[in-house]
Amino acid sequence: MSVIKATMETSTAQPQATLDYGLIGLLFGVMFVGLVMLFSASVSYAEMKFGNEFFYLIRQSIAIVVGLIAAYVVYQVPLSLWIRKRGYLLLFSLVLLALVLVVGNEVNGSKRWLPLGIFNFQPSELMKFTAIVFMAAFLTIHKNEVDQSIGATMRLSLPFGIMAGLLYMEPDFGSIFVVAMILAGMLLISGAPLKIFVIVLLPLAGVLATFLVQDHYRIERLTNFFEPWQDPFGVGYQLIQALIAQGSGGWTGVGLGESVQKMLYLPDAHTDFIISIFAEEFGFIGILLLLTTYMAIIYKLFRIADQAKRANYQFGALFVYGVSFWMVLQIFINVGSNFGLMPTKGLTLPLFSYGGSSMILFLMAFAVVLKIEHVSRFYPNPKNSDDYDSEHDFEMEIEAQEKPEKSTPKKTRKVVSKTDKTNSRRKNTRATKTVSSNQQNNAWRQAKKPSRLGRFGVKFGKKK
């Protein structure tokens, strides 16, 4: 009876989904609402500047299509390949950061974009993705060294120091801060000693403070958010217009497409300050629902990271944690600068505001996250962490090169001629004849040996 019941349960059990469709649904929901809001917030500015109210909507749609294609390609890549090719990816990203200083487009005094025809590519967004991949692979390979000494961590100062220098020359202070915080979070979550944060992060904080002090404009932006009304038509103008938009929305908003601040009152309404236009049109309830969706995505990411860690995918867990930190930082900085909680900074709202490079790189990052979720759920505890789907076991190949196999002598077949066979037969027959003759002589000697018993069974011996 129990066998029949178990058979019925297995037959009625639903097959598990190969992908996390809950996470995919949340991501597409944010992208869809972002596209709608992008069109609503950019229609006036696009018509004035380009004569085409669909200009930014078309470009963002192209970026989404390119990002989905790139995400599909990235999903096919084995996790072990990211570990092995991390150096090439870092080198490629650094070359693009250097190239943008030479041939990049300058916008508002900053060289951050490479012209690629249909849209401009921002190498700093690729650098964020690369930093997560490189750091996750480094902490996976050098886990014991990082735990025992600070020397392994100090090796990271060279490549990421070059990265910080190139980003400072653009300049892009926001990306430097985001990458530094991502690396610090990944070090902390990997279990690195706390002394590393004292020795490494304090000098880094000093360098960042030096960058701030050197530019008078940055100091003004840093202090203005405390009291933007001191310069309402200068540095504080953008933040004041954003606060007016949020206050105009109330609880439920003025309705989709009914925003007033997007009519050229609020600068960058379709990029860095799109959430203020969203607050004006959908109100406090709309902001609450959007932030709740983001929190659900972040919760999903932490669940996937924990699942990968328990399934012995160290690289996968660290990568997902890195993407989580990346997303949390950009949401916090973008929303905080819109609401006057921190200085204004040109960072996109993930998967929502206008920005083709950010959209493509976030979609690629989430493709790797979905890959990690899939393999950690269906292929737990691989032979070598994160190398389950590699055609050749990379670590075993290295061990084979370091410890060559012992050469075993080959067995050779001895050729025997006919004469050797006849001689061996003669020797065997002689040996058998010798053995039989010896046996006969021994038997004769035993028969001739005198017995100690007499004819009548009386024992002979000396008289006492």
CSV table of C-alpha atoms in Angstrom, one decimal:
chain,number,residue,atom,x,y,z
A,1,MET,CA,0.0,0.0,0.0
A,2,SER,CA,2.9,2.4,0.9
A,3,VAL,CA,4.5,1.6,-2.4
A,4,ILE,CA,1.3,2.5,-4.3
A,5,LYS,CA,1.0,5.7,-2.3
A,6,ALA,CA,4.6,6.7,-3.0
A,7,THR,CA,4.2,6.0,-6.7
A,8,MET,CA,1.0,8.2,-6.9
A,9,GLU,CA,2.9,11.0,-5.1
A,10,THR,CA,5.8,10.9,-7.5
A,11,SER,CA,3.5,10.8,-10.5
A,12,THR,CA,1.4,13.8,-9.3
A,13,ALA,CA,4.5,15.9,-8.2
A,14,GLN,CA,5.0,19.0,-10.3
A,15,PRO,CA,8.4,19.3,-12.1
A,16,GLN,CA,10.6,22.1,-10.8
A,17,ALA,CA,11.0,25.2,-12.9
A,18,THR,CA,14.5,25.4,-14.5
A,19,LEU,CA,14.6,29.2,-13.8
A,20,ASP,CA,13.5,31.5,-11.0
A,21,TYR,CA,10.5,32.9,-12.8
A,22,GLY,CA,9.6,34.9,-9.7
A,23,LEU,CA,12.8,36.9,-10.0
A,24,ILE,CA,12.3,37.3,-13.7
A,25,GLY,CA,8.8,38.6,-13.2
A,26,LEU,CA,10.0,41.2,-10.7
A,27,LEU,CA,12.8,42.3,-13.1
A,28,PHE,CA,10.5,42.6,-16.1
A,29,GLY,CA,7.9,44.5,-14.0
A,30,VAL,CA,10.4,47.1,-13.0
A,31,MET,CA,11.6,47.4,-16.6
A,32,PHE,CA,8.1,47.8,-18.0
A,33,VAL,CA,7.1,50.5,-15.4
A,34,GLY,CA,10.5,52.2,-16.1
A,35,LEU,CA,9.8,52.3,-19.8
A,36,VAL,CA,6.4,53.9,-19.3
A,37,MET,CA,7.8,56.5,-16.9
A,38,LEU,CA,10.7,57.2,-19.2
A,39,PHE,CA,8.4,58.1,-22.0
A,40,SER,CA,6.2,60.2,-19.7
A,41,ALA,CA,9.2,62.1,-18.2
A,42,SER,CA,11.2,62.6,-21.4
A,43,VAL,CA,8.4,63.5,-23.9
A,44,SER,CA,8.8,67.3,-23.6
A,45,TYR,CA,12.5,67.4,-23.5
A,46,ALA,CA,12.9,64.9,-26.4
A,47,GLU,CA,10.4,66.9,-28.6
A,48,MET,CA,12.2,70.2,-27.8
A,49,LYS,CA,15.8,68.8,-28.4
A,50,PHE,CA,15.3,66.2,-31.2
A,51,GLY,CA,11.9,66.9,-32.6
A,52,ASN,CA,10.9,63.3,-31.8
A,53,GLU,CA,9.0,62.6,-28.5
A,54,PHE,CA,9.8,58.9,-28.8
A,55,PHE,CA,13.6,59.5,-29.0
A,56,TYR,CA,14.6,58.3,-25.6
A,57,LEU,CA,12.0,55.6,-25.5
A,58,ILE,CA,13.4,54.1,-28.8
A,59,ARG,CA,17.0,54.2,-27.5
A,60,GLN,CA,16.1,52.6,-24.2
A,61,SER,CA,14.1,49.9,-26.0
A,62,ILE,CA,17.2,49.2,-28.1
A,63,ALA,CA,19.3,48.9,-25.0
A,64,ILE,CA,16.8,46.5,-23.5
A,65,VAL,CA,16.9,44.3,-26.6
A,66,VAL,CA,20.7,44.3,-26.7
A,67,GLY,CA,20.8,43.6,-23.0
A,68,LEU,CA,18.5,40.6,-23.3
A,69,ILE,CA,20.6,39.2,-26.1
A,70,ALA,CA,23.8,39.7,-24.1
A,71,ALA,CA,22.0,38.1,-21.1
A,72,TYR,CA,21.2,35.0,-23.1
A,73,VAL,CA,24.8,34.7,-24.2
A,74,VAL,CA,26.1,35.2,-20.7
A,75,TYR,CA,23.7,32.6,-19.3
A,76,GLN,CA,25.4,30.0,-21.5
A,77,VAL,CA,28.9,30.7,-20.1
A,78,PRO,CA,30.1,28.1,-17.5
A,79,LEU,CA,30.8,29.6,-14.1
A,80,SER,CA,34.3,28.2,-14.2
A,81,LEU,CA,35.1,30.3,-17.3
A,82,TRP,CA,34.5,33.5,-15.3
A,83,ILE,CA,37.0,32.4,-12.7
A,84,ARG,CA,39.7,31.5,-15.3
A,85,LYS,CA,39.2,34.6,-17.5
A,86,ARG,CA,38.9,37.1,-14.8
A,87,GLY,CA,42.2,38.7,-15.6
A,88,TYR,CA,41.4,39.2,-19.3
A,89,LEU,CA,38.0,40.8,-18.3
A,90,LEU,CA,39.7,43.2,-15.9
A,91,LEU,CA,42.3,44.1,-18.5
A,92,PHE,CA,39.7,44.7,-21.1
A,93,SER,CA,37.7,47.0,-18.8
A,94,LEU,CA,40.8,49.0,-17.9
A,95,VAL,CA,41.6,49.5,-21.6
A,96,LEU,CA,38.1,50.8,-22.2
A,97,LEU,CA,38.5,53.2,-19.2
A,98,ALA,CA,41.7,54.5,-20.7
A,99,LEU,CA,40.2,54.7,-24.2
A,100,VAL,CA,37.3,56.8,-23.1
A,101,LEU,CA,39.8,59.5,-22.0
A,102,VAL,CA,41.1,59.7,-25.5
A,103,VAL,CA,38.1,59.3,-27.8
A,104,GLY,CA,35.2,59.6,-25.4
A,105,ASN,CA,32.3,62.1,-25.7
A,106,GLU,CA,32.5,65.0,-23.2
A,107,VAL,CA,29.2,65.9,-21.5
A,108,ASN,CA,29.0,68.5,-18.8
A,109,GLY,CA,32.7,68.5,-18.4
A,110,SER,CA,33.1,64.7,-18.0
A,111,LYS,CA,34.4,62.1,-20.5
A,112,ARG,CA,32.5,59.0,-19.6
A,113,TRP,CA,30.9,57.7,-22.8
A,114,LEU,CA,32.3,55.9,-25.9
A,115,PRO,CA,30.3,56.6,-29.1
A,116,LEU,CA,29.0,53.3,-30.6
A,117,GLY,CA,26.6,54.7,-33.2
A,118,ILE,CA,23.1,53.8,-31.9
A,119,PHE,CA,24.0,54.7,-28.3
A,120,ASN,CA,26.9,55.7,-26.1
A,121,PHE,CA,28.6,53.1,-24.0
A,122,GLN,CA,29.8,53.9,-20.4
A,123,PRO,CA,32.9,51.8,-19.5
A,124,SER,CA,32.5,52.6,-15.8
A,125,GLU,CA,29.3,50.4,-15.7
A,126,LEU,CA,31.3,47.5,-17.2
A,127,MET,CA,33.9,48.2,-14.5
A,128,LYS,CA,31.4,47.6,-11.8
A,129,PHE,CA,30.4,44.2,-13.3
A,130,THR,CA,34.1,43.3,-13.8
A,131,ALA,CA,35.0,44.3,-10.2
A,132,ILE,CA,32.4,41.9,-8.9
A,133,VAL,CA,33.6,39.0,-11.1
A,134,PHE,CA,37.2,39.6,-10.3
A,135,MET,CA,36.7,39.9,-6.6
A,136,ALA,CA,34.5,36.9,-6.3
A,137,ALA,CA,37.0,34.8,-8.2
A,138,PHE,CA,39.9,36.1,-6.2
A,139,LEU,CA,38.3,35.4,-2.9
A,140,THR,CA,37.3,31.9,-4.1
A,141,ILE,CA,40.9,31.0,-5.1
A,142,HIS,CA,42.8,32.7,-2.3
A,143,LYS,CA,40.3,32.1,0.5
A,144,ASN,CA,42.9,30.7,2.9
A,145,GLU,CA,45.5,33.4,2.1
A,146,VAL,CA,43.0,36.2,2.7
A,147,ASP,CA,42.0,34.7,6.1
A,148,GLN,CA,45.6,34.3,7.3
A,149,SER,CA,47.4,37.4,6.0
A,150,ILE,CA,46.8,40.9,4.6
A,151,GLY,CA,49.3,40.4,1.8
A,152,ALA,CA,46.8,38.7,-0.4
A,153,THR,CA,44.3,41.5,-0.1
A,154,MET,CA,47.0,44.1,-0.7
A,155,ARG,CA,47.6,42.6,-4.1
A,156,LEU,CA,44.2,44.0,-5.1
A,157,SER,CA,45.5,47.5,-4.6
A,158,LEU,CA,47.3,47.6,-7.9
A,159,PRO,CA,44.5,46.8,-10.4
A,160,PHE,CA,41.9,48.7,-8.5
A,161,GLY,CA,44.2,51.6,-7.8
A,162,ILE,CA,44.7,51.9,-11.6
A,163,MET,CA,40.9,51.7,-12.0
A,164,ALA,CA,40.3,54.5,-9.4
A,165,GLY,CA,42.9,56.7,-11.1
A,166,LEU,CA,41.3,56.3,-14.5
A,167,LEU,CA,37.8,57.0,-13.1
A,168,TYR,CA,39.1,60.1,-11.3
A,169,MET,CA,40.5,61.4,-14.6
A,170,GLU,CA,37.0,61.2,-16.3
A,171,PRO,CA,35.9,62.3,-13.6
A,172,ASP,CA,33.4,59.8,-12.1
A,173,PHE,CA,33.6,60.0,-8.3
A,174,GLY,CA,30.3,58.2,-7.9
A,175,SER,CA,31.6,55.0,-9.6
A,176,ILE,CA,34.7,55.0,-7.5
A,177,PHE,CA,32.6,55.1,-4.4
A,178,VAL,CA,30.2,52.4,-5.6
A,179,VAL,CA,33.1,50.0,-6.6
A,180,ALA,CA,34.9,50.6,-3.3
A,181,MET,CA,31.8,49.9,-1.2
A,182,ILE,CA,31.1,46.7,-3.3
A,183,LEU,CA,34.6,45.4,-2.7
A,184,ALA,CA,34.4,46.2,1.0
A,185,GLY,CA,31.1,44.4,1.3
A,186,MET,CA,32.4,41.3,-0.5
A,187,LEU,CA,35.5,41.2,1.7
A,188,LEU,CA,33.2,41.5,4.8
A,189,ILE,CA,30.8,38.8,3.6
A,190,SER,CA,33.7,36.4,2.8
A,191,GLY,CA,34.9,36.4,6.4
A,192,ALA,CA,38.0,38.5,5.9
A,193,PRO,CA,39.6,39.7,9.2
A,194,LEU,CA,38.5,43.1,10.5
A,195,LYS,CA,42.0,44.4,10.5
A,196,ILE,CA,41.9,44.5,6.7
A,197,PHE,CA,39.2,47.1,6.8
A,198,VAL,CA,41.2,49.2,9.2
A,199,ILE,CA,44.4,49.0,7.1
A,200,VAL,CA,42.8,49.2,3.7
A,201,LEU,CA,39.6,51.2,4.0
A,202,LEU,CA,40.9,54.0,6.1
A,203,PRO,CA,43.6,55.1,3.6
A,204,LEU,CA,40.9,54.7,0.8
A,205,ALA,CA,38.6,57.0,2.7
A,206,GLY,CA,41.4,59.5,3.0
A,207,VAL,CA,42.0,59.3,-0.8
A,208,LEU,CA,38.3,59.9,-1.4
A,209,ALA,CA,38.2,62.8,1.0
A,210,THR,CA,41.2,64.3,-0.9
A,211,PHE,CA,39.3,64.0,-4.2
A,212,LEU,CA,36.4,65.9,-2.6
A,213,VAL,CA,38.5,68.7,-1.2
A,214,GLN,CA,40.4,69.4,-4.4
A,215,ASP,CA,37.2,70.5,-6.3
A,216,HIS,CA,35.2,73.4,-5.0
A,217,TYR,CA,32.1,72.4,-7.0
A,218,ARG,CA,32.0,69.0,-5.2
A,219,ILE,CA,32.2,70.7,-1.9
A,220,GLU,CA,29.2,72.8,-2.8
A,221,ARG,CA,27.2,69.8,-3.9
A,222,LEU,CA,28.2,68.0,-0.7
A,223,THR,CA,27.0,70.8,1.6
A,224,ASN,CA,24.1,72.1,-0.4
A,225,PHE,CA,21.7,69.3,0.3
A,226,PHE,CA,21.5,70.4,3.9
A,227,GLU,CA,20.0,73.7,2.9
A,228,PRO,CA,19.3,73.9,-0.8
A,229,TRP,CA,17.2,77.1,-0.4
A,230,GLN,CA,20.4,79.1,0.2
A,231,ASP,CA,21.0,79.1,-3.6
A,232,PRO,CA,17.5,78.3,-5.1
A,233,PHE,CA,18.5,79.3,-8.6
A,234,GLY,CA,22.0,77.9,-8.5
A,235,VAL,CA,23.4,74.7,-7.0
A,236,GLY,CA,20.2,74.0,-5.1
A,237,TYR,CA,17.8,74.5,-8.0
A,238,GLN,CA,17.6,70.8,-9.1
A,239,LEU,CA,16.9,69.4,-5.6
A,240,ILE,CA,14.3,72.1,-5.0
A,241,GLN,CA,12.4,71.2,-8.2
A,242,ALA,CA,12.6,67.5,-7.2
A,243,LEU,CA,11.1,68.2,-3.8
A,244,ILE,CA,8.3,70.3,-5.4
A,245,ALA,CA,7.5,67.3,-7.7
A,246,GLN,CA,7.3,64.9,-4.8
A,247,GLY,CA,5.2,67.2,-2.7
A,248,SER,CA,2.8,67.8,-5.6
A,249,GLY,CA,2.1,64.0,-5.9
A,250,GLY,CA,0.6,63.6,-2.5
A,251,TRP,CA,-0.7,60.2,-1.6
A,252,THR,CA,-1.9,58.9,-5.0
A,253,GLY,CA,-0.3,61.3,-7.5
A,254,VAL,CA,-1.6,63.5,-10.2
A,255,GLY,CA,-1.9,60.7,-12.7
A,256,LEU,CA,0.2,59.2,-15.5
A,257,GLY,CA,1.4,61.9,-17.9
A,258,GLU,CA,0.1,64.8,-15.8
A,259,SER,CA,3.4,65.9,-14.3
A,260,VAL,CA,4.2,69.6,-14.4
A,261,GLN,CA,7.8,69.4,-13.3
A,262,LYS,CA,8.8,67.4,-16.4
A,263,MET,CA,7.9,70.4,-18.6
A,264,LEU,CA,11.5,71.5,-18.5
A,265,TYR,CA,11.4,72.6,-14.9
A,266,LEU,CA,13.3,69.7,-13.4
A,267,PRO,CA,16.7,69.0,-15.2
A,268,ASP,CA,17.5,65.4,-15.9
A,269,ALA,CA,13.9,64.4,-15.3
A,270,HIS,CA,14.3,61.2,-17.4
A,271,THR,CA,17.6,60.1,-15.9
A,272,ASP,CA,18.8,60.8,-12.4
A,273,PHE,CA,15.6,62.4,-11.2
A,274,ILE,CA,13.0,60.1,-12.8
A,275,ILE,CA,11.8,58.9,-9.4
A,276,SER,CA,10.7,62.4,-8.5
A,277,ILE,CA,8.5,62.5,-11.6
A,278,PHE,CA,7.2,59.0,-10.7
A,279,ALA,CA,6.4,60.4,-7.2
A,280,GLU,CA,4.5,63.3,-8.7
A,281,GLU,CA,2.4,61.1,-11.0
A,282,PHE,CA,1.8,58.1,-8.7
A,283,GLY,CA,2.2,59.6,-5.3
A,284,PHE,CA,3.5,58.1,-2.0
A,285,ILE,CA,1.7,54.8,-2.7
A,286,GLY,CA,3.4,54.4,-6.0
A,287,ILE,CA,6.9,55.1,-4.5
A,288,LEU,CA,6.1,52.6,-1.7
A,289,LEU,CA,5.1,49.9,-4.3
A,290,LEU,CA,8.3,50.5,-6.3
A,291,LEU,CA,10.6,50.4,-3.3
A,292,THR,CA,8.8,47.2,-2.1
A,293,THR,CA,9.5,45.6,-5.5
A,294,TYR,CA,13.1,46.5,-5.2
A,295,MET,CA,13.2,45.0,-1.7
A,296,ALA,CA,11.7,41.8,-3.0
A,297,ILE,CA,14.4,41.6,-5.7
A,298,ILE,CA,17.1,42.2,-3.1
A,299,TYR,CA,15.6,39.6,-0.9
A,300,LYS,CA,15.6,37.1,-3.8
A,301,LEU,CA,19.3,37.9,-4.4
A,302,PHE,CA,20.2,37.2,-0.8
A,303,ARG,CA,18.2,33.9,-0.8
A,304,ILE,CA,20.0,32.8,-4.0
A,305,ALA,CA,23.4,33.7,-2.5
A,306,ASP,CA,22.7,31.7,0.6
A,307,GLN,CA,21.5,28.7,-1.6
A,308,ALA,CA,24.7,28.9,-3.6
A,309,LYS,CA,26.8,29.0,-0.5
A,310,ARG,CA,25.1,25.9,1.0
A,311,ALA,CA,25.5,24.1,-2.4
A,312,ASN,CA,29.3,24.7,-2.3
A,313,TYR,CA,29.4,27.3,-5.0
A,314,GLN,CA,31.7,29.8,-3.4
A,315,PHE,CA,32.2,32.0,-6.5
A,316,GLY,CA,28.5,32.0,-7.2
A,317,ALA,CA,27.6,33.1,-3.7
A,318,LEU,CA,30.1,35.9,-3.6
A,319,PHE,CA,29.0,37.1,-7.1
A,320,VAL,CA,25.4,37.3,-6.1
A,321,TYR,CA,26.3,39.1,-2.9
A,322,GLY,CA,28.3,41.6,-5.0
A,323,VAL,CA,25.3,42.2,-7.3
A,324,SER,CA,23.1,42.7,-4.3
A,325,PHE,CA,25.5,45.4,-2.9
A,326,TRP,CA,25.7,47.0,-6.3
A,327,MET,CA,21.9,47.3,-6.6
A,328,VAL,CA,21.4,48.4,-3.0
A,329,LEU,CA,24.0,51.2,-3.3
A,330,GLN,CA,22.6,52.6,-6.6
A,331,ILE,CA,19.0,52.5,-5.3
A,332,PHE,CA,20.1,54.2,-2.0
A,333,ILE,CA,22.2,56.9,-3.7
A,334,ASN,CA,19.6,57.7,-6.4
A,335,VAL,CA,16.6,57.8,-4.1
A,336,GLY,CA,18.5,59.5,-1.4
A,337,SER,CA,19.7,62.3,-3.7
A,338,ASN,CA,16.2,62.8,-5.0
A,339,PHE,CA,14.7,63.1,-1.5
A,340,GLY,CA,17.5,65.4,-0.2
A,341,LEU,CA,18.9,62.7,2.1
A,342,MET,CA,22.4,62.9,0.5
A,343,PRO,CA,24.3,64.9,-2.2
A,344,THR,CA,23.0,64.7,-5.7
A,345,LYS,CA,25.0,62.1,-7.7
A,346,GLY,CA,24.7,61.0,-11.3
A,347,LEU,CA,23.9,57.3,-10.7
A,348,THR,CA,21.0,55.5,-12.5
A,349,LEU,CA,18.1,53.8,-10.8
A,350,PRO,CA,18.6,50.1,-11.7
A,351,LEU,CA,16.5,48.9,-14.6
A,352,PHE,CA,14.3,52.0,-14.3
A,353,SER,CA,15.9,55.3,-15.3
A,354,TYR,CA,17.4,56.1,-18.7
A,355,GLY,CA,20.8,54.7,-19.3
A,356,GLY,CA,21.7,52.0,-21.9
A,357,SER,CA,25.0,50.9,-20.4
A,358,SER,CA,23.5,50.5,-17.0
A,359,MET,CA,20.6,48.5,-18.4
A,360,ILE,CA,22.8,46.1,-20.4
A,361,LEU,CA,25.2,45.4,-17.6
A,362,PHE,CA,22.5,44.9,-15.0
A,363,LEU,CA,20.7,42.4,-17.3
A,364,MET,CA,24.0,40.6,-17.9
A,365,ALA,CA,24.6,40.5,-14.1
A,366,PHE,CA,21.1,39.0,-13.5
A,367,ALA,CA,21.7,36.4,-16.2
A,368,VAL,CA,24.7,35.2,-14.2
A,369,VAL,CA,22.6,35.3,-11.1
A,370,LEU,CA,19.9,33.1,-12.7
A,371,LYS,CA,22.7,30.7,-13.9
A,372,ILE,CA,24.0,30.4,-10.3
A,373,GLU,CA,20.5,29.9,-9.0
A,374,HIS,CA,19.9,27.1,-11.5
A,375,VAL,CA,23.1,25.2,-11.0
A,376,SER,CA,23.1,25.5,-7.2
A,377,ARG,CA,19.5,24.1,-7.1
A,378,PHE,CA,20.0,21.2,-9.6
A,379,TYR,CA,23.7,20.4,-9.3
A,380,PRO,CA,24.7,20.9,-5.6
A,381,ASN,CA,28.1,20.0,-4.2
A,382,PRO,CA,30.2,19.7,-7.4
A,383,LYS,CA,33.6,18.0,-7.4
A,384,ASN,CA,35.3,21.3,-7.6
A,385,SER,CA,33.4,24.4,-6.6
A,386,ASP,CA,31.8,26.2,-9.6
A,387,ASP,CA,33.4,23.8,-12.1
A,388,TYR,CA,30.5,21.3,-12.5
A,389,ASP,CA,29.8,22.1,-16.2
A,390,SER,CA,33.4,22.4,-17.5
A,391,GLU,CA,34.4,19.8,-20.1
A,392,HIS,CA,37.8,19.4,-18.5
A,393,ASP,CA,38.5,19.6,-14.8
A,394,PHE,CA,40.8,22.6,-14.7
A,395,GLU,CA,42.1,22.0,-11.2
A,396,MET,CA,42.8,18.3,-11.9
A,397,GLU,CA,44.7,19.4,-15.0
A,398,ILE,CA,46.9,21.7,-12.9
A,399,GLU,CA,47.6,18.9,-10.4
A,400,ALA,CA,48.5,16.5,-13.3
A,401,GLN,CA,51.0,19.0,-14.6
A,402,GLU,CA,52.5,19.6,-11.1
A,403,LYS,CA,52.6,15.8,-10.3
A,404,PRO,CA,53.3,13.7,-13.4
A,405,GLU,CA,52.1,10.2,-13.3
A,406,LYS,CA,54.7,7.4,-12.5
A,407,SER,CA,55.7,5.6,-15.7
A,408,THR,CA,54.9,1.9,-15.5
A,409,PRO,CA,57.1,-0.5,-17.6
A,410,LYS,CA,55.3,-2.0,-20.5
A,411,LYS,CA,54.8,-5.7,-20.6
A,412,THR,CA,56.8,-7.3,-23.5
A,413,ARG,CA,55.9,-10.6,-25.0
A,414,LYS,CA,58.8,-13.1,-25.2
A,415,VAL,CA,59.2,-14.9,-28.5
A,416,VAL,CA,60.1,-18.6,-28.0
A,417,SER,CA,61.5,-20.7,-30.8
A,418,LYS,CA,60.8,-24.4,-31.4
A,419,THR,CA,64.2,-25.5,-30.3
A,420,ASP,CA,63.8,-23.8,-27.0
A,421,LYS,CA,60.5,-25.5,-26.5
A,422,THR,CA,62.0,-29.0,-27.2
A,423,ASN,CA,64.9,-28.4,-24.8
A,424,SER,CA,62.6,-27.3,-22.1
A,425,ARG,CA,60.5,-30.4,-22.5
A,426,ARG,CA,63.7,-32.7,-22.3
A,427,LYS,CA,64.7,-30.9,-19.1
A,428,ASN,CA,61.3,-31.5,-17.6
A,429,THR,CA,61.3,-35.2,-18.4
A,430,ARG,CA,64.8,-35.7,-17.0
A,431,ALA,CA,63.7,-33.9,-13.8
A,432,THR,CA,60.7,-36.2,-13.4
A,433,LYS,CA,62.8,-39.3,-14.0
A,434,THR,CA,65.3,-38.2,-11.3
A,435,VAL,CA,62.5,-37.5,-8.8
A,436,SER,CA,61.0,-41.0,-9.4
A,437,SER,CA,64.3,-42.9,-9.1
A,438,ASN,CA,65.0,-41.1,-5.8
A,439,GLN,CA,61.7,-42.0,-4.5
A,440,GLN,CA,62.3,-45.8,-5.3
A,441,ASN,CA,65.7,-45.8,-3.5
A,442,ASN,CA,64.2,-44.2,-0.4
A,443,ALA,CA,61.5,-46.9,-0.3
A,444,TRP,CA,64.1,-49.7,-0.7
A,445,ARG,CA,66.2,-48.3,2.2
A,446,GLN,CA,63.2,-48.2,4.4
A,447,ALA,CA,62.3,-51.8,3.6
A,448,LYS,CA,65.9,-53.1,4.4
A,449,LYS,CA,66.1,-51.2,7.7
A,450,PRO,CA,66.1,-53.7,10.7
A,451,SER,CA,63.1,-53.6,12.9
A,452,ARG,CA,63.3,-53.3,16.7
A,453,LEU,CA,60.5,-56.0,17.0
A,454,GLY,CA,61.2,-59.8,16.9
A,455,ARG,CA,59.3,-62.5,15.1
A,456,PHE,CA,56.7,-62.8,17.8
A,457,GLY,CA,56.4,-59.1,18.4
A,458,VAL,CA,58.9,-59.1,21.4
A,459,LYS,CA,60.9,-55.9,21.7
A,460,PHE,CA,64.6,-56.4,21.6
A,461,GLY,CA,66.7,-54.4,24.0
A,462,LYS,CA,69.3,-54.5,26.7
A,463,LYS,CA,68.5,-56.4,29.9
A,464,LYS,CA,68.1,-54.3,33.0
